[in-house]
CSV table of C-alpha atoms in Angstrom, one decimal:
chain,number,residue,atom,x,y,z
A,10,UNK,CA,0.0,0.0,0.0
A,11,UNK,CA,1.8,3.1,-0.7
A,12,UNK,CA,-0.8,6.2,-0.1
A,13,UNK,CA,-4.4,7.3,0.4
A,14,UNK,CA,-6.2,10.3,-1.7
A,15,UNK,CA,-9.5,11.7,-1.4
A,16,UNK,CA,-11.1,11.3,-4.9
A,17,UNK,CA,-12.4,14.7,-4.6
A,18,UNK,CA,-9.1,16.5,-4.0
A,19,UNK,CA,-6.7,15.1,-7.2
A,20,UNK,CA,-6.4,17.2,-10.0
A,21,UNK,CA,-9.0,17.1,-12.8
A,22,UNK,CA,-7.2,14.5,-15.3
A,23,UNK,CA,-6.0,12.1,-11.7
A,24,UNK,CA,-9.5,12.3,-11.0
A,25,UNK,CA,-10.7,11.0,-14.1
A,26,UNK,CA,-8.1,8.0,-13.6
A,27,UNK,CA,-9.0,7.3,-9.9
A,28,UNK,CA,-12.9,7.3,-11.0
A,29,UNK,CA,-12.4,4.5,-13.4
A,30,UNK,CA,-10.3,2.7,-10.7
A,31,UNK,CA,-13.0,3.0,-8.4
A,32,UNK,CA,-15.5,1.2,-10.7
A,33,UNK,CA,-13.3,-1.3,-11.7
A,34,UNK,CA,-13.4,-2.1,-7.5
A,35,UNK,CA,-16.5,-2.1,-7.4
A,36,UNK,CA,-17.0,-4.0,-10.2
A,37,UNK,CA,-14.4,-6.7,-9.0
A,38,UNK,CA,-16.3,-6.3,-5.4
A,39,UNK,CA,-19.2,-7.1,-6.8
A,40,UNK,CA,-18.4,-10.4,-8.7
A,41,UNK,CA,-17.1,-11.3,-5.6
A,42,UNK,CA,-19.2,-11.1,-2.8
A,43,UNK,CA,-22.6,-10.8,-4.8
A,44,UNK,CA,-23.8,-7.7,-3.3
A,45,UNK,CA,-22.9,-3.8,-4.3
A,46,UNK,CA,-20.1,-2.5,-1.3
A,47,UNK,CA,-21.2,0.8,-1.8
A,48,UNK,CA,-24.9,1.7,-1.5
A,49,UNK,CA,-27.0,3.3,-5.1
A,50,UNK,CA,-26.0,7.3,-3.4
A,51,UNK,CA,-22.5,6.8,-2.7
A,52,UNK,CA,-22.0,5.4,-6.8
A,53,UNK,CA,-23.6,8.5,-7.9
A,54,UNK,CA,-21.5,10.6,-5.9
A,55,UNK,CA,-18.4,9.7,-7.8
A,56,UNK,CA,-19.2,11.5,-11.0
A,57,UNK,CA,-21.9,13.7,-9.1
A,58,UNK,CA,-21.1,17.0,-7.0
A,59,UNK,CA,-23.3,15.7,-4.3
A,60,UNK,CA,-21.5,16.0,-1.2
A,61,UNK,CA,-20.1,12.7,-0.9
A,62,UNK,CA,-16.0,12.3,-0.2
A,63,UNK,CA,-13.9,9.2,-1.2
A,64,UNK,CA,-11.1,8.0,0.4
A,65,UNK,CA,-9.2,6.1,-2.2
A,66,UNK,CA,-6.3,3.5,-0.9
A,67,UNK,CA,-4.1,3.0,-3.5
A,68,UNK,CA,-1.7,0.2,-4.6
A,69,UNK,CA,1.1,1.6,-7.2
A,70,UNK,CA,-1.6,3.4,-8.8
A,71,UNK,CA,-4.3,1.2,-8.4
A,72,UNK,CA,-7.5,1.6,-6.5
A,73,UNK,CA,-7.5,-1.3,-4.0
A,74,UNK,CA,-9.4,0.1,-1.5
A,75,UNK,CA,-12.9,3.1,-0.8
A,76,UNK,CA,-14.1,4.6,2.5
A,77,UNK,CA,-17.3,6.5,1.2
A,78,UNK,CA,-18.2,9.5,3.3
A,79,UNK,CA,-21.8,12.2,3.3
A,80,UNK,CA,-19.3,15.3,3.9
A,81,UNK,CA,-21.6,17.1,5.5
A,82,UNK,CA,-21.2,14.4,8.0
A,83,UNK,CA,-17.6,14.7,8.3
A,84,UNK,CA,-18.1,16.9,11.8
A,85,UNK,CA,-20.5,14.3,13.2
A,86,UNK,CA,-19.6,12.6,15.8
A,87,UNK,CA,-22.1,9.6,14.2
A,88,UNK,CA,-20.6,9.3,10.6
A,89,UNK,CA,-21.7,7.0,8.8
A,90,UNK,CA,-19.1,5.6,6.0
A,91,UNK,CA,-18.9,2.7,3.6
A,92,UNK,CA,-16.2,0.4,3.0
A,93,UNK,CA,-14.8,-1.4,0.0
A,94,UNK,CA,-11.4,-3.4,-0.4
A,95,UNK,CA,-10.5,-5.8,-3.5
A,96,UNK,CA,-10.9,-9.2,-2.4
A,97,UNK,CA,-7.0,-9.7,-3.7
A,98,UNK,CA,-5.8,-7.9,-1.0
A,99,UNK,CA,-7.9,-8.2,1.9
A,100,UNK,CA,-7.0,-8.8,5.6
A,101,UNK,CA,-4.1,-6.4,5.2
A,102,UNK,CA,-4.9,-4.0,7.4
A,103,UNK,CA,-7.0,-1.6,4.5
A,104,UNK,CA,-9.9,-1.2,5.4
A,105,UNK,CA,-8.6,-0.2,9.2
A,106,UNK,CA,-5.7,2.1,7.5
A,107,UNK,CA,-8.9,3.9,5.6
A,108,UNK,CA,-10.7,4.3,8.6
A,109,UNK,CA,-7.9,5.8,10.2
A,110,UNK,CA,-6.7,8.3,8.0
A,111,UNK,CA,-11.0,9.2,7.5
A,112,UNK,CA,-11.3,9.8,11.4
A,113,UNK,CA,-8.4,12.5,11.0
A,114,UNK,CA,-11.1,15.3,9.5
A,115,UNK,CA,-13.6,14.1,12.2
A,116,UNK,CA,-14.6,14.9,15.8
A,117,UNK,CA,-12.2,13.0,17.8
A,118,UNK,CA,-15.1,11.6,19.8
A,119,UNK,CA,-16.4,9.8,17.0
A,120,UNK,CA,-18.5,6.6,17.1
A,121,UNK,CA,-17.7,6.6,13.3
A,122,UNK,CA,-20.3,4.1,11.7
A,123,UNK,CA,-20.2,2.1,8.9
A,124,UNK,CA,-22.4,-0.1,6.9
A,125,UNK,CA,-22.0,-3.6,5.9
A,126,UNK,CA,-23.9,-4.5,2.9
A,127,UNK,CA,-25.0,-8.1,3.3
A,128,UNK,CA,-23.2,-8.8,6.4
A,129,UNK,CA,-20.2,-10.5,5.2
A,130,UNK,CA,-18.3,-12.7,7.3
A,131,UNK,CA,-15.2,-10.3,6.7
A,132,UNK,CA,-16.7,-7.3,7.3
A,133,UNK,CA,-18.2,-9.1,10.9
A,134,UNK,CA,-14.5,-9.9,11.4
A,135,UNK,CA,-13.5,-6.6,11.2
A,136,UNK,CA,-16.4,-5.4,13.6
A,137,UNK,CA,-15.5,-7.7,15.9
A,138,UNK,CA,-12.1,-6.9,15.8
A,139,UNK,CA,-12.4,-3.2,16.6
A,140,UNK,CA,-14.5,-3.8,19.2
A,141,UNK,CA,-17.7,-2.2,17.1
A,142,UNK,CA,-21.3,-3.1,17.6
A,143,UNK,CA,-24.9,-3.5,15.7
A,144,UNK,CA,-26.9,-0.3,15.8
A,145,UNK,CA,-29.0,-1.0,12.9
A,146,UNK,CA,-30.3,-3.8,10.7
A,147,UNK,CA,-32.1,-3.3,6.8
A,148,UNK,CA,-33.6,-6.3,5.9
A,149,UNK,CA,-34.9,-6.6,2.2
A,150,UNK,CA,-37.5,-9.0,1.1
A,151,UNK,CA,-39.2,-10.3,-1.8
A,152,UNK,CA,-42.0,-12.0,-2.7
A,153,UNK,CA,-42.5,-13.9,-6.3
A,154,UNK,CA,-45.4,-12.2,-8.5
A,155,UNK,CA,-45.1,-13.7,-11.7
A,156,UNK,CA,-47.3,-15.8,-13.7
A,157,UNK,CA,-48.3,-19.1,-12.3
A,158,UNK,CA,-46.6,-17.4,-8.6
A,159,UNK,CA,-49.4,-18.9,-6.1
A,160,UNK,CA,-48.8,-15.5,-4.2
A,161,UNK,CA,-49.7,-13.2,-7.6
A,162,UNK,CA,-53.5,-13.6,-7.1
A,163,UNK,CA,-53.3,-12.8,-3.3
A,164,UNK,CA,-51.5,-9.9,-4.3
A,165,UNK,CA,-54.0,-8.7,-6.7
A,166,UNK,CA,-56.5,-9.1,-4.7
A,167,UNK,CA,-54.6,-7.2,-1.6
A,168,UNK,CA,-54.3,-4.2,-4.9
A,169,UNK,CA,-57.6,-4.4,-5.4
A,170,UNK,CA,-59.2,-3.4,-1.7
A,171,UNK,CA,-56.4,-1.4,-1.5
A,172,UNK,CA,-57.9,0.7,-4.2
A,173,UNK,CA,-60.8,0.6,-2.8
A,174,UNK,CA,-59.6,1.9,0.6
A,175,UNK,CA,-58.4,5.2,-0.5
A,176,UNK,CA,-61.2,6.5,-2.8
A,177,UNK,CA,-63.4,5.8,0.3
A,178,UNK,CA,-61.2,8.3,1.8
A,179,UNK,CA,-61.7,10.8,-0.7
A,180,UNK,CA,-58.1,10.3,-1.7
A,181,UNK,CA,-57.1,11.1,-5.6
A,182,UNK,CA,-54.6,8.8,-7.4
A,183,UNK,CA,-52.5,10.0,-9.8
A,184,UNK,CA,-48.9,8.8,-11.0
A,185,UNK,CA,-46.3,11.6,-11.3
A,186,UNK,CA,-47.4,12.5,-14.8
A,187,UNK,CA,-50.7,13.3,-14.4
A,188,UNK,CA,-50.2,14.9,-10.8
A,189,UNK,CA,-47.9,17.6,-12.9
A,190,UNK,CA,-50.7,18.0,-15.6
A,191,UNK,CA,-53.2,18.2,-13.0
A,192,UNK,CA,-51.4,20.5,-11.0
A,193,UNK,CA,-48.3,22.0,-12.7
A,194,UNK,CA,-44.8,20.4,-12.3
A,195,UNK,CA,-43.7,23.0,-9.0
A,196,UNK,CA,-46.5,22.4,-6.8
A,197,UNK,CA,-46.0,18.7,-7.2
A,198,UNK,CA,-42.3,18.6,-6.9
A,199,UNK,CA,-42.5,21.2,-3.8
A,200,UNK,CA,-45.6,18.8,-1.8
A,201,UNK,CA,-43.2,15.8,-2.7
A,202,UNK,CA,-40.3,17.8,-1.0
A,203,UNK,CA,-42.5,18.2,1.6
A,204,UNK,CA,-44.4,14.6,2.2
A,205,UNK,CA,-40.9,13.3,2.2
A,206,UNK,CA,-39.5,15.5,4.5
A,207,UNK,CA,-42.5,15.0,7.2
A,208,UNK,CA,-42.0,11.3,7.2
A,209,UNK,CA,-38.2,11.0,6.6
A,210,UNK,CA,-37.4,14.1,9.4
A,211,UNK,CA,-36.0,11.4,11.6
A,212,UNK,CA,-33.8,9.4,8.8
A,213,UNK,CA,-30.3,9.9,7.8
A,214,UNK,CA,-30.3,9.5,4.0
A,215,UNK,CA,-34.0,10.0,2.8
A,216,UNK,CA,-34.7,13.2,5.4
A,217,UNK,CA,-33.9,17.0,4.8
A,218,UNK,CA,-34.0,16.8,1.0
A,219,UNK,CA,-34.1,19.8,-1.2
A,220,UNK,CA,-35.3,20.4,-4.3
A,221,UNK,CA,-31.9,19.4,-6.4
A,222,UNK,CA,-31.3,16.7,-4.3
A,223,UNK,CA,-35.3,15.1,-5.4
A,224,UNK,CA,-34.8,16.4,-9.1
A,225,UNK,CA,-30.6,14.4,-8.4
A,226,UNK,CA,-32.7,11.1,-8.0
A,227,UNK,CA,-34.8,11.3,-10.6
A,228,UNK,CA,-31.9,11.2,-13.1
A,229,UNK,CA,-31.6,7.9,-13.1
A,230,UNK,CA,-31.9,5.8,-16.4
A,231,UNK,CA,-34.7,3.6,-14.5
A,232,UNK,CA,-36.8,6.4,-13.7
A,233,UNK,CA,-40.2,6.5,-14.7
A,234,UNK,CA,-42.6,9.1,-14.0
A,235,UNK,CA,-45.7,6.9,-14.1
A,236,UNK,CA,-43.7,4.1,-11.3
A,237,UNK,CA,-44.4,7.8,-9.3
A,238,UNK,CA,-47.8,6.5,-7.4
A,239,UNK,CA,-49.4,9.7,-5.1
A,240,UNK,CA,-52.6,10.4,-2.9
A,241,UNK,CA,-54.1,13.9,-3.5
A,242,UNK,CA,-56.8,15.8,-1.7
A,243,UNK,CA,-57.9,19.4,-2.3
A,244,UNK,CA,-58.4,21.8,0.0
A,245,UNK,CA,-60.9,24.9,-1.8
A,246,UNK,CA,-58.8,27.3,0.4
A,247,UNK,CA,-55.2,26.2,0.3
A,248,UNK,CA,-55.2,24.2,-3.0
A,249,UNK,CA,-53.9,20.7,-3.6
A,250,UNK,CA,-51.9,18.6,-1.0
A,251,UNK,CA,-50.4,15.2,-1.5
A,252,UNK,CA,-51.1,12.8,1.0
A,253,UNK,CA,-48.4,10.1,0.3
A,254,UNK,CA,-46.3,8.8,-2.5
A,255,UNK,CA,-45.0,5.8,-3.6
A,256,UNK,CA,-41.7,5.9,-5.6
A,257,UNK,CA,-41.3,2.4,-7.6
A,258,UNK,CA,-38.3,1.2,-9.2
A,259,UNK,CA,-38.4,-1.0,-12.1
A,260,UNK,CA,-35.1,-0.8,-14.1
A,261,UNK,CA,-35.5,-1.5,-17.9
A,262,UNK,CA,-35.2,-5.5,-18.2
A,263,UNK,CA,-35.0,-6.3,-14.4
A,264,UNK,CA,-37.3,-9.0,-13.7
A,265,UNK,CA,-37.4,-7.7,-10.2
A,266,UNK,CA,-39.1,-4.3,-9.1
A,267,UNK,CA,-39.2,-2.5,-6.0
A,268,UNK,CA,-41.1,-0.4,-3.4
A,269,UNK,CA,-38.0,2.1,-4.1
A,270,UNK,CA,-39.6,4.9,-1.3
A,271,UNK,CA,-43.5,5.0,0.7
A,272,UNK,CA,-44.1,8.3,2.7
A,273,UNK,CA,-47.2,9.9,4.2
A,274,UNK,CA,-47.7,13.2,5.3
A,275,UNK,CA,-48.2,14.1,8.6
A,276,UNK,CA,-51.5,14.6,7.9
A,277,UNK,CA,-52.9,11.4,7.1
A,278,UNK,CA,-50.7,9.1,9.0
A,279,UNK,CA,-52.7,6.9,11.8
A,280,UNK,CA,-55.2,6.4,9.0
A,281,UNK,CA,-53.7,3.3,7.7
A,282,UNK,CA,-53.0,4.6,4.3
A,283,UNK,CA,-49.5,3.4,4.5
A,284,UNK,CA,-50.3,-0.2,3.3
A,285,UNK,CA,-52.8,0.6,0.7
A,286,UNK,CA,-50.3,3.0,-0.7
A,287,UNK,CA,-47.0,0.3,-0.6
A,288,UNK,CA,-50.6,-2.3,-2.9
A,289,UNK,CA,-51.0,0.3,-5.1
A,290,UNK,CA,-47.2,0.4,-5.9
A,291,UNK,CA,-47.2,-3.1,-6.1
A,292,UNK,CA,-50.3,-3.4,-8.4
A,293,UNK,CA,-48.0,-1.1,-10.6
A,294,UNK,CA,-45.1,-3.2,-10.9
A,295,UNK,CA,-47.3,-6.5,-11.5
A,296,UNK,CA,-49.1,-5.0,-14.3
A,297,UNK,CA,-45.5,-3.6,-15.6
A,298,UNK,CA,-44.2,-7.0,-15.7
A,299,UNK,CA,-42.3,-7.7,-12.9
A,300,UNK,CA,-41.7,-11.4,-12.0
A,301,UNK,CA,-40.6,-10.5,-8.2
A,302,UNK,CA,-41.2,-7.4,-6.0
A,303,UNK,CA,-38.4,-6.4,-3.3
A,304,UNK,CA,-38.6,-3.8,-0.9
A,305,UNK,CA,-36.4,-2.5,2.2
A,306,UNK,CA,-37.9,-2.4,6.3
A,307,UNK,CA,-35.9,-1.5,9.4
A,308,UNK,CA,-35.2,-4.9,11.1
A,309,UNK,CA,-36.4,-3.5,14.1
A,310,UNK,CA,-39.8,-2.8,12.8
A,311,UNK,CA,-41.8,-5.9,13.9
A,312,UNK,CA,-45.0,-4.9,12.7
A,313,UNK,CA,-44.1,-3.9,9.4
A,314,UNK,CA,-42.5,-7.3,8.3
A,315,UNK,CA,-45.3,-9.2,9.8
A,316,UNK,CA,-47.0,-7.3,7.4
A,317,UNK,CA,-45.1,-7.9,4.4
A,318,UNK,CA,-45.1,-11.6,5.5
A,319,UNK,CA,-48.2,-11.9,5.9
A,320,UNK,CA,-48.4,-10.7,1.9
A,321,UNK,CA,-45.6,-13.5,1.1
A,322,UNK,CA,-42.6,-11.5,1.4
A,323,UNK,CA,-39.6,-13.2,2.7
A,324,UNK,CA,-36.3,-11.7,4.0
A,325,UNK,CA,-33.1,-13.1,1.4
A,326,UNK,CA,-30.7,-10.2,2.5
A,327,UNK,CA,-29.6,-8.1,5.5
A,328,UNK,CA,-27.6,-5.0,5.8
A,329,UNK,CA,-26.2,-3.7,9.1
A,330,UNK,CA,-24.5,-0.6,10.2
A,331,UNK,CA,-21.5,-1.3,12.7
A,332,UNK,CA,-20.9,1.9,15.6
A,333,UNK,CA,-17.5,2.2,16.9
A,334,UNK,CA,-15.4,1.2,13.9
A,335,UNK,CA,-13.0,4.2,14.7
C-alpha cells in the first residue's frame, strides 16, 4: 500500500483515472461477494457534485481500496461511511488504514459508523475486531409475483381493496405524470419535498432533502414518472396537498421491481393509508411486468415485516450498520 487520496481532491485529469479505478473495484467487489459495497447514493457521488467524499487506498496506482463519506457528516460525531477493499488484497490491514486516515477530518469523539452490505463474514471480522457493535439492521425481502406465482392472485387481490380503501377516503390517485398535468410540475415537486421530508425528518439518507437533491434522484436511467404513485386531496382554500407517494423502481429488463420509497404526510398518518399505498405500488409493478417485488424495512420494525409476510414477502438479504469502527 503506498498512499491514500481523497477522490475529490486530485487534480481534474488524476480524477478521471482514480474514477475509473473505483468502478473497476466495485466492479471486481461485486463479482465477488454478490452484493454492491457501496450503496445506489454513494456510486452517484463519484461522478456527481453531491457531497459525498472518497477515500481512495491506493496500490502503485491502483484503486485497491474506498471509504465513502456524506461530507456534510464529516463533523459528526455519528458518521456514517462505507467500506470497500478488492478481495486480492484483503486482511491487510486496508480497510482499518482507511478508517484511520478518515477519522483525522472528524470529531475525535467519534463513534464513526459504517455499513456492511450483506453482512459478510469479513466485514463481521472486522467489527469484531475493533470492538464495534450492531446499531441498525435493513432487511430486504421479496415476494414472487409472476405468472403461475401462487402469491400473484393474493396480491392482486390485496391491490384491489387497496384501491378501494383510499377512494373511500376521498383520496385522488394519480402517478407523477398526471399529478404535474393536473397540477403544474412545482406544486407537485415542492408537496413531494415536503411529504418526504415529514416522514423521513427522523432518517439519515432519505430526510432533509431539497429540491436538487429530489430532481438528483430522478436522473436515473430507471426512472419513470408513471412508477411515481401519489394520494391527493384538495383543499378549496389552500389548494392541492399530496397525502403520500410511492416511488417504484423497475429498471429496464429487471425482472425484479421494488417499493423504491413510501411516505405519508403528517397529515394522514394513523389512517392506515400506509399499506394501501405500498398495494398500489405493487399493483403497478405486477401489471408492468415484474416477476418478483423487493422492498427494504428496518429490522427492528416488527409490525411492518409481519406485514409484508403476511403478503408472502420473505427476508433473502440483511444490511447492518457497525458503531464504533473508529
Amino acid at each position: 500500500m503506498d498512499t491514500h487520496r481523497w477522490l475529490e481532491d486530485g487534480p481534474a485529469d488524476q480524477r478521471e483515472v482514480w474514477r475509473t479505478g473505483l468502478r473497476d473495484l466495485l466492479a471486481e467487489v461485486f463479482a465477488s461477494d454478490g452484493v454492491p459495497a457501496l450503496s445506489e447514493a454513494f456510486v452517484r457521488g463519484i461522478d456527481e457534485g453531491s457531497g459525498h467524499r472518497h477515500l481512495l487506498a491506493l496500490d502503485d496506482g491502483r484503486v485497491v481500496g474506498v471509504l465513502a463519506v456524506d461530507a456534510k457528516e464529516m463533523d459528526d460525531a455519528a458518521a456514517i461511511a462505507e467500506l470497500a477493499v478488492h478481495p486480492a488484497v484483503r486482511r491487510r490491514g486496508i480497510a482499518t488504514a482507511l478508517l484511520r486516515e478518515a477519522a483525522t477530518g472528524i470529531d475525535p469523539n467519534s463513534q464513526f459508523s459504517v455499513w456492511s452490505h450483506g453482512d459478510l463474514g469479513a466485514a463481521r471480522g472486522l467489527a469484531q475486531g475493533r470492538g464495534a457493535r450492531t446499531v441498525r439492521e435493513l432487511l430486504k425481502m421479496t415476494v414472487p409475483c409472476g405468472v403461475g406465482d401462487p402469491v400473484r392472485d393474493t396480491l392482486l387481490t390485496a391491490v384491489a381493496s387497496a384501491r378501494t380503501t383510499v377512494e373511500a377516503a376521498d383520496l385522488e390517485i394519480l402517478d407523477y405524470t398526471a399529478a404535474c398535468a393536473e397540477f403544474g410540475g412545482d406544486v407537485v415537486d415542492e408537496e413531494w419535498l415536503r411529504v418526504n421530508n415529514e416522514a423521513f425528518a427522523w432518517h439519515p439518507e432519505q430526510g432533509g432533502w431539497d429540491l436538487d437533491r429530489l430532481r438528483g434522484a430522478r436522473t436515473t436511467d430507471w426512472f419513470d414518472p408513471a412508477g411515481v404513485i401519489m394520494l391527493w386531496y384538495r383543499d378549496e382554500v389552500q389548494g392541492p396537498h399530496c397525502a403520500g407517494v410511492h416511488w417504484t423502481k423497475h429498471p429496464a429488463g429487471d425482472t425484479h421491481g421494488e417499493v423504491y420509497v413510501v411516505c405519508l404526510a403528517d397529515a394522514v398518518r394513523g389512517r392506515g393509508l400506509g399499506g394501501p399505498l405500498t398495494l398500489l405500488g405493487i399493483g403497478h409493478l405486477i401489471d408492468g411486468g415484474a416477476e418478483a417485488v423487493d422492498l427494504y424495512v428496518e429490522g427492528d420494525n416488527t409490525p411492518a415485516v409481519a406485514t409484508y409476510r403476511r403478503l408472502g414477502f420473505e427476508v433473502v438479504h440483511r444490511d447492518v450498520v457497525y458503531r464504533g469502527m473508529v
